[in-house]
mmCIF file of C-alpha atoms in Angstrom:
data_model
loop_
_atom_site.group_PDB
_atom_site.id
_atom_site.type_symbol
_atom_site.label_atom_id
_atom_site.label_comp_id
_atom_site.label_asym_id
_atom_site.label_seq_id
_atom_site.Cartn_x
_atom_site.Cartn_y
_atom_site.Cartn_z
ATOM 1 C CA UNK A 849 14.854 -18.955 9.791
ATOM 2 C CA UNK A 850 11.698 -20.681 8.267
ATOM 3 C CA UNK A 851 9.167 -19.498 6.390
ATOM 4 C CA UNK A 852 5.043 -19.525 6.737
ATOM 5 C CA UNK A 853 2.644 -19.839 4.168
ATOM 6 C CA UNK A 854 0.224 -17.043 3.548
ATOM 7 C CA UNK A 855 -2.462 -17.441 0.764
ATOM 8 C CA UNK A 856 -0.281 -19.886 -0.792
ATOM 9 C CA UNK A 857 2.540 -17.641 -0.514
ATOM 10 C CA UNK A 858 5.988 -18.350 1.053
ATOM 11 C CA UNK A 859 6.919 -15.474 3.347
ATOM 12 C CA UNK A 860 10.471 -15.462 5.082
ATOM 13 C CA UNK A 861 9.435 -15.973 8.809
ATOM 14 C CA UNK A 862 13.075 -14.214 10.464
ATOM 15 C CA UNK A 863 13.279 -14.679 14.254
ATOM 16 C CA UNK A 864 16.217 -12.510 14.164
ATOM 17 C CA UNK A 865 14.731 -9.402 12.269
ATOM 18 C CA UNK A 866 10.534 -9.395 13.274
ATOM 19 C CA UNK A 867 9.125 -9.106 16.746
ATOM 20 C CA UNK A 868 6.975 -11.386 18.791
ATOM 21 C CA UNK A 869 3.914 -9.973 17.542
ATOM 22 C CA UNK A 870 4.720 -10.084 14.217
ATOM 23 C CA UNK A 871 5.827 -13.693 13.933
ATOM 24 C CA UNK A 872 2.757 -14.617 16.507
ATOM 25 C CA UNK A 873 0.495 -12.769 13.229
ATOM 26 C CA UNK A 874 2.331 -14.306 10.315
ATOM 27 C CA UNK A 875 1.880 -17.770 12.006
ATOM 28 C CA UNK A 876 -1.600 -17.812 13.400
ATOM 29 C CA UNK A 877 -2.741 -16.382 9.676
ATOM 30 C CA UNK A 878 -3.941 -12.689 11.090
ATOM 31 C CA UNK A 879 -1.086 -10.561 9.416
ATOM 32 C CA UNK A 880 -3.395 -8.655 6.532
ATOM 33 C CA UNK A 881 -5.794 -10.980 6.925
ATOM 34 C CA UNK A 882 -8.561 -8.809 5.873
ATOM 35 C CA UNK A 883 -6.557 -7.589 2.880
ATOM 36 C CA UNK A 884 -6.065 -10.938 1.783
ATOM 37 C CA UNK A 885 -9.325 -11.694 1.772
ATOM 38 C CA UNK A 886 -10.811 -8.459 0.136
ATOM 39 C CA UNK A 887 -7.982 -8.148 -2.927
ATOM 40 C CA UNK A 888 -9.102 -10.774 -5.107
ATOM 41 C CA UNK A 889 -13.026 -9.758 -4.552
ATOM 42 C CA UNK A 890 -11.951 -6.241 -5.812
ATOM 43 C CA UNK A 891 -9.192 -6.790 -8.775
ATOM 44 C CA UNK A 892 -9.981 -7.638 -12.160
ATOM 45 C CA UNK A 893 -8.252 -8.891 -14.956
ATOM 46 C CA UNK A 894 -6.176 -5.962 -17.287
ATOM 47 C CA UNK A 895 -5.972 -3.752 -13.654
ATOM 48 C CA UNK A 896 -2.567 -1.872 -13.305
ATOM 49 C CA UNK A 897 -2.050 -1.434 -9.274
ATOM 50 C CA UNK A 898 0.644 1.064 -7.383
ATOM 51 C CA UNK A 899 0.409 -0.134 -3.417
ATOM 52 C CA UNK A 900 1.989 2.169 -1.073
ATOM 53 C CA UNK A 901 3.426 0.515 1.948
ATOM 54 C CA UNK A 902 4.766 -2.774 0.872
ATOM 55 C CA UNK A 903 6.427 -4.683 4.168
ATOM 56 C CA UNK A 904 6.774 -8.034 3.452
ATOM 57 C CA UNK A 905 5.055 -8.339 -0.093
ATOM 58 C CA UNK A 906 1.755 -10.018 0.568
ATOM 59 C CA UNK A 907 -0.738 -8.106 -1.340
ATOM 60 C CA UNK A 908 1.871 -7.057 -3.813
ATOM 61 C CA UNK A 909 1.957 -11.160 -5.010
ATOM 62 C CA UNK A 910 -1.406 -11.624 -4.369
ATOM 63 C CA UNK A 911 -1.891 -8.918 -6.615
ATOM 64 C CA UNK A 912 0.523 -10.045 -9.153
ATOM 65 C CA UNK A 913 -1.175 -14.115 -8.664
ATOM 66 C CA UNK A 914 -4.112 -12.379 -9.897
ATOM 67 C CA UNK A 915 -3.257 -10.104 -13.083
ATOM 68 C CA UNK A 916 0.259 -10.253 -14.111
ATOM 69 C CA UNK A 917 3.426 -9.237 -12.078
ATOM 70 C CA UNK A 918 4.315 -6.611 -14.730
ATOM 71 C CA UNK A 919 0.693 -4.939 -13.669
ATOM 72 C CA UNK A 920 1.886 -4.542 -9.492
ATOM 73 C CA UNK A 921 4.308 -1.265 -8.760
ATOM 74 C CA UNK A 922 5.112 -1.590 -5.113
ATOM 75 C CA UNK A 923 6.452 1.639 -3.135
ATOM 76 C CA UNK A 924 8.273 0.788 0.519
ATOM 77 C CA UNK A 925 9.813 3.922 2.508
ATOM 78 C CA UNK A 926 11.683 0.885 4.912
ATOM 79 C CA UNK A 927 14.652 -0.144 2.953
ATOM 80 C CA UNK A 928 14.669 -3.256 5.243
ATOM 81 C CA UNK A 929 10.967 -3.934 3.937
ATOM 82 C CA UNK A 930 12.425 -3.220 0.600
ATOM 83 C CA UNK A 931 15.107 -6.263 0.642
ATOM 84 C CA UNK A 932 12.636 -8.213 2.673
ATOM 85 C CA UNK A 933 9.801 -7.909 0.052
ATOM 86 C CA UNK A 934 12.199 -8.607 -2.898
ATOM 87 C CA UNK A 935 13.254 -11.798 -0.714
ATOM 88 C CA UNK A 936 9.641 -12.745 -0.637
ATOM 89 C CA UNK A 937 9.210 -12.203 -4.133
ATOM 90 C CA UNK A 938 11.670 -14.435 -5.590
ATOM 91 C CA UNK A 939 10.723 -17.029 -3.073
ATOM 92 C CA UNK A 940 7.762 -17.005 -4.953
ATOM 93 C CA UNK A 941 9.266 -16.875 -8.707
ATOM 94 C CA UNK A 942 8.056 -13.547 -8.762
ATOM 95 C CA UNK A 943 9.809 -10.050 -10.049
ATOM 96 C CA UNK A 944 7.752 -7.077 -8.910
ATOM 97 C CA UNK A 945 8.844 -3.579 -9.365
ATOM 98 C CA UNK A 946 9.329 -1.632 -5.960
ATOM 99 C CA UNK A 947 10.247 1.488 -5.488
ATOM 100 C CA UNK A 948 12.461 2.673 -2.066
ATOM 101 C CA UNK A 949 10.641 6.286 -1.413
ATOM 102 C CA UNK A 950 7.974 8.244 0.267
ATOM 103 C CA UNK A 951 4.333 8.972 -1.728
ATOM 104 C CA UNK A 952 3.504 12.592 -1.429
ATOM 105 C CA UNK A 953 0.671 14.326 -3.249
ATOM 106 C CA UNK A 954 1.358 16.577 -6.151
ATOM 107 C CA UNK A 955 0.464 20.132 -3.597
ATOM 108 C CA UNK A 956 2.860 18.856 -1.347
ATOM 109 C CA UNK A 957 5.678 17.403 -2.851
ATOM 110 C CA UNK A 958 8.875 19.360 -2.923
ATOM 111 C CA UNK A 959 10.540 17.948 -6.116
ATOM 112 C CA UNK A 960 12.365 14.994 -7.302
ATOM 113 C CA UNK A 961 15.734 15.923 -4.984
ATOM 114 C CA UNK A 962 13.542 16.343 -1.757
ATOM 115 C CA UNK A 963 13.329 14.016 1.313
ATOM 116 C CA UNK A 964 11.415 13.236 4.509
ATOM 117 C CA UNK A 965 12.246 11.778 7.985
ATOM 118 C CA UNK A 966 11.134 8.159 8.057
ATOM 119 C CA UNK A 967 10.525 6.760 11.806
ATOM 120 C CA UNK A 968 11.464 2.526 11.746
ATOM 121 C CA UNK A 969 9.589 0.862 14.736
ATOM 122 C CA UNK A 970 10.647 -1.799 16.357
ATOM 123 C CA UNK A 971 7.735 -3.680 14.864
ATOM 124 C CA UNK A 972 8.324 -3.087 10.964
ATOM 125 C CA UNK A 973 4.616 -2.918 10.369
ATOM 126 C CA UNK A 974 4.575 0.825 12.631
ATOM 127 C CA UNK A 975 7.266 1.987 11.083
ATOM 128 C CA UNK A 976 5.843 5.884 9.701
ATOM 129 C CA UNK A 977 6.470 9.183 9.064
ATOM 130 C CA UNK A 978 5.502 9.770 12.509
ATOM 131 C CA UNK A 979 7.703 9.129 15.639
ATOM 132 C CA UNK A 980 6.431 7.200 18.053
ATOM 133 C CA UNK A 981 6.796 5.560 21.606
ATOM 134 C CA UNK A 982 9.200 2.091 19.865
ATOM 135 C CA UNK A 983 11.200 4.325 17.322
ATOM 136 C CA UNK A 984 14.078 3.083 17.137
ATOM 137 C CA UNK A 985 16.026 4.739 14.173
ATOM 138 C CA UNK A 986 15.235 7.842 11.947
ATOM 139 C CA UNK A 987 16.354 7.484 8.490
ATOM 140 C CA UNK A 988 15.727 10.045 5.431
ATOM 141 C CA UNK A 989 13.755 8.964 2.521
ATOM 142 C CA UNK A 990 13.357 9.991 -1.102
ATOM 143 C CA UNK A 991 10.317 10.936 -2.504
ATOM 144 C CA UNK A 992 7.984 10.815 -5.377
ATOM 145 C CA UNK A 993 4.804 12.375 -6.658
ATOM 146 C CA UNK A 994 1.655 10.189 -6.064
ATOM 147 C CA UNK A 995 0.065 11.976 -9.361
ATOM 148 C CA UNK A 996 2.975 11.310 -11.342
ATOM 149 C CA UNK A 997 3.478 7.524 -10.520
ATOM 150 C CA UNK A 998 -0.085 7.103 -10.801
ATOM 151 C CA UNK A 999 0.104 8.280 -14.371
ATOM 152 C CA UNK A 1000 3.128 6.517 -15.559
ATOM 153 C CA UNK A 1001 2.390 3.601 -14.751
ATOM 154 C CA UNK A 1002 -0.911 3.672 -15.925
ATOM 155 C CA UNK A 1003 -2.697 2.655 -12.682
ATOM 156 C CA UNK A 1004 -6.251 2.016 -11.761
ATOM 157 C CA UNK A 1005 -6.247 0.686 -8.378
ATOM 158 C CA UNK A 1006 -4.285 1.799 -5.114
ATOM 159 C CA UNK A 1007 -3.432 -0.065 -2.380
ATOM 160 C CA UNK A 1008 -2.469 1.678 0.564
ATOM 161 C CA UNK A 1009 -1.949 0.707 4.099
ATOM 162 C CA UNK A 1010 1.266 3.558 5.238
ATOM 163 C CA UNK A 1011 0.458 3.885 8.854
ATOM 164 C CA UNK A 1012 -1.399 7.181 9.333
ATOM 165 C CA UNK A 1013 0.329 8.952 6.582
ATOM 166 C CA UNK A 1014 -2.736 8.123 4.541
ATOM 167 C CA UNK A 1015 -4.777 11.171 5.587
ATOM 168 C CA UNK A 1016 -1.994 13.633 4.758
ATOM 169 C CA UNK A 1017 -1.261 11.702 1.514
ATOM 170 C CA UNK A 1018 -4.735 11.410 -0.484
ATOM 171 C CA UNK A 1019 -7.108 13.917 1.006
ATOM 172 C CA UNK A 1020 -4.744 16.583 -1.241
ATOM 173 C CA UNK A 1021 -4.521 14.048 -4.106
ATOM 174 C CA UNK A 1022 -6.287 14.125 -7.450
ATOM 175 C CA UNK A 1023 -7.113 10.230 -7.688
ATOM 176 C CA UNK A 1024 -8.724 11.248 -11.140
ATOM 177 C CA UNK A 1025 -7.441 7.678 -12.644
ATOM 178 C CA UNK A 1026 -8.242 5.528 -9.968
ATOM 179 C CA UNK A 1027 -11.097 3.497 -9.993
ATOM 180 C CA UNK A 1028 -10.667 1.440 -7.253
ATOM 181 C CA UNK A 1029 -8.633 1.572 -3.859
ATOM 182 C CA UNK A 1030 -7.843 -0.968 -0.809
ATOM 183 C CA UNK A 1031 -7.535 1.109 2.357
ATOM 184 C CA UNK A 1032 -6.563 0.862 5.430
ATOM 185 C CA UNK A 1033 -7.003 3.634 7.821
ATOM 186 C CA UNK A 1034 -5.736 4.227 11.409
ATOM 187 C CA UNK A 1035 -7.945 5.002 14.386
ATOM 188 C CA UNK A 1036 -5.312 6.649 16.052
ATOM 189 C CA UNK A 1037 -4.758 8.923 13.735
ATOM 190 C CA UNK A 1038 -8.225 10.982 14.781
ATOM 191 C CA UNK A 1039 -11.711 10.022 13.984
ATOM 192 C CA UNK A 1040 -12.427 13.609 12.542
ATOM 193 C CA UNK A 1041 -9.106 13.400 9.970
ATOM 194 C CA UNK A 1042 -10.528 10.023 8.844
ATOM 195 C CA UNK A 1043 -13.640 11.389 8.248
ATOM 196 C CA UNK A 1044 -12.520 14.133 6.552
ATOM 197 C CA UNK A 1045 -10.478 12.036 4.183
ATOM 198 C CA UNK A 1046 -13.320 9.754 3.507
ATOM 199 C CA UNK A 1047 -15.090 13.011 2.448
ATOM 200 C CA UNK A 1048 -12.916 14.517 0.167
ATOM 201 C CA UNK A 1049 -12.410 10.975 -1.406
ATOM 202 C CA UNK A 1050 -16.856 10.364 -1.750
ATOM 203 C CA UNK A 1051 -15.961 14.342 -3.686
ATOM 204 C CA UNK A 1052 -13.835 12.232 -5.783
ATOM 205 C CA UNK A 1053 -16.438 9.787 -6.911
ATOM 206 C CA UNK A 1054 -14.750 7.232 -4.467
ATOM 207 C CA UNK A 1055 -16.671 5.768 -1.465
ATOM 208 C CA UNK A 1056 -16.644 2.659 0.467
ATOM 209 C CA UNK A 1057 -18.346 -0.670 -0.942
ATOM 210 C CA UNK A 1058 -19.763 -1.925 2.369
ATOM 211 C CA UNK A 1059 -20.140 -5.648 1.067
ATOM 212 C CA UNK A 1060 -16.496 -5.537 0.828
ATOM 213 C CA UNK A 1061 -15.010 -3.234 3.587
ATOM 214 C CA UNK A 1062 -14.354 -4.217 7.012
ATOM 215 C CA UNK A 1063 -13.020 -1.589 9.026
ATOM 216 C CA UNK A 1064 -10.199 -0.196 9.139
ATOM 217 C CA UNK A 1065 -9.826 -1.832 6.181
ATOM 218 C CA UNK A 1066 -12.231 -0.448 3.394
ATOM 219 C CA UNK A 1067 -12.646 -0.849 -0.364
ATOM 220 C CA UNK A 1068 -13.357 1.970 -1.838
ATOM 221 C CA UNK A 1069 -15.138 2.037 -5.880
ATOM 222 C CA UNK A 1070 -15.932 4.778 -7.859
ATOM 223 C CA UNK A 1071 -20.153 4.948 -8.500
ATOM 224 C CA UNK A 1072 -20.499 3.416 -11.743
ATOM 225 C CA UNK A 1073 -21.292 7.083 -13.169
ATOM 226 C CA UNK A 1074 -17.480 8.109 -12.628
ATOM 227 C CA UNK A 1075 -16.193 5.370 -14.798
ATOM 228 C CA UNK A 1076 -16.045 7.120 -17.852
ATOM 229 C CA UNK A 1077 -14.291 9.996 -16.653
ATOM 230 C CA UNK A 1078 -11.648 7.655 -14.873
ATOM 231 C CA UNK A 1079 -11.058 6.460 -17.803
ATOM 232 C CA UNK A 1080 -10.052 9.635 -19.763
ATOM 233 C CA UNK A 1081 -7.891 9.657 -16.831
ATOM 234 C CA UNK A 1082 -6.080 6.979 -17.408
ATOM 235 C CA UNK A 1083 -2.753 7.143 -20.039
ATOM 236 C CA UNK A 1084 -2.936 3.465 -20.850
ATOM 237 C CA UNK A 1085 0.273 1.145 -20.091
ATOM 238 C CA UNK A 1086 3.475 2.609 -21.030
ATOM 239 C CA UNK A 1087 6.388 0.633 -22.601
ATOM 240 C CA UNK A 1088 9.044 -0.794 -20.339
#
């Protein structure tokens, strides 16, 4: 049991449930390290925020530290991460809405009844849609449209750190709304798909802000000519 203290929050530290790795990370102060650091530099007060691959909740109450834990919509396809994050969340007197499914985009999602293969990893943090050499279980996961969250909840800023799955997920997506985004990307997952999604996302009005990115993490902005049409985008905050 135990717990570690990240950013001045209290994160469950599990022997039983997280690898070596993991616990070495979560002690030594690594585990989203860059993340942690880059949030606060990029939020700003009245922000709505949808992140897309919880784990453990760290940027989801850092987030919520910083404007309001009614403005943070998590979305976790591990429904181990799920219980862990809400664990972490009251730890911290903190209710934040997450949602157990997978984040497709609107040309490829199959409708509300539809599911995909989800891949756990021995480490939780490599758990994807992808199998890979430390799969250890392969579970089936609802899913939602990345459009449609996007515009019910009224978000502005995406967070998204799912493993690979990113490429697949927003090079397709219309990110009209967004105005900012928190990204990490995944070497592996090819240097010319990165590219390419960094491409379509510049045709989007979104491109890295290099005094705030540090690769593979990277915080995207829309140029400040864009910000008018985000916010036509954007439906305002819906009532609860």
């Amino acid at each position: 049991g135990g717990s570690v203290l990240l950013s001045g929050l209290r994160i469950r530290l599990d022997p039983g449930m997280y690898s070596v790795a993991t616990r070495d990370a979560l002690r030594n102060g690594s585990y989203e390290a860059a993340e942690r650091e880059i949030l606060p530099r990029l939020l700003r007060p009245g922000d709505r925020v949808v992140e897309l691959g919880t784990a453990l909740g760290c940027l989801a109450m850092l987030a919520a530290r910083i404007i309001g834990q009614d403005n943070v919509l998590c979305v976790e396809a591990n429904p181990r991460m799920v219980a862990d994050a809400q664990r972490n969340f009251a730890a911290n007197g903190l209710r934040i809405a997450i949602l157990h499914a997978i984040a497709q985009n609107r040309a490829g999602w199959a409708g509300s009844d539809s599911r995909v293969a989800f891949h756990l990893h021995r480490d939780f943090w490599a758990s994807s849609v992808f199998a890979t050499q430390g799969t250890v279980e392969t579970i089936a996961v609802p899913t939602l449209c990345l459009e449609q969250e996007l515009q019910r909840f009224g978000a502005n800023v995406l967070i998204c750190d799912i493993e690979g799955g990113e490429v697949t997920l927003l090079e397709a997506a219309d990110l009209a709304g967004i105005e900012r985004i928190l990204l990490e990307v995944h070497p592996w997952a090819g240097t010319a798909p990165i590219e390419r999604l960094l491409g379509r996302l510049a045709d989007q009005g979104l491109s890295p802000d290099p005094d705030l990115s540090c690769f593979p993490v990277l915080a995207l902005r829309r140029a400040p000519g864009d910000r008018v049409a985000a916010g036509r985008a954007r439906t305002g905050h819906p009532g609860d």
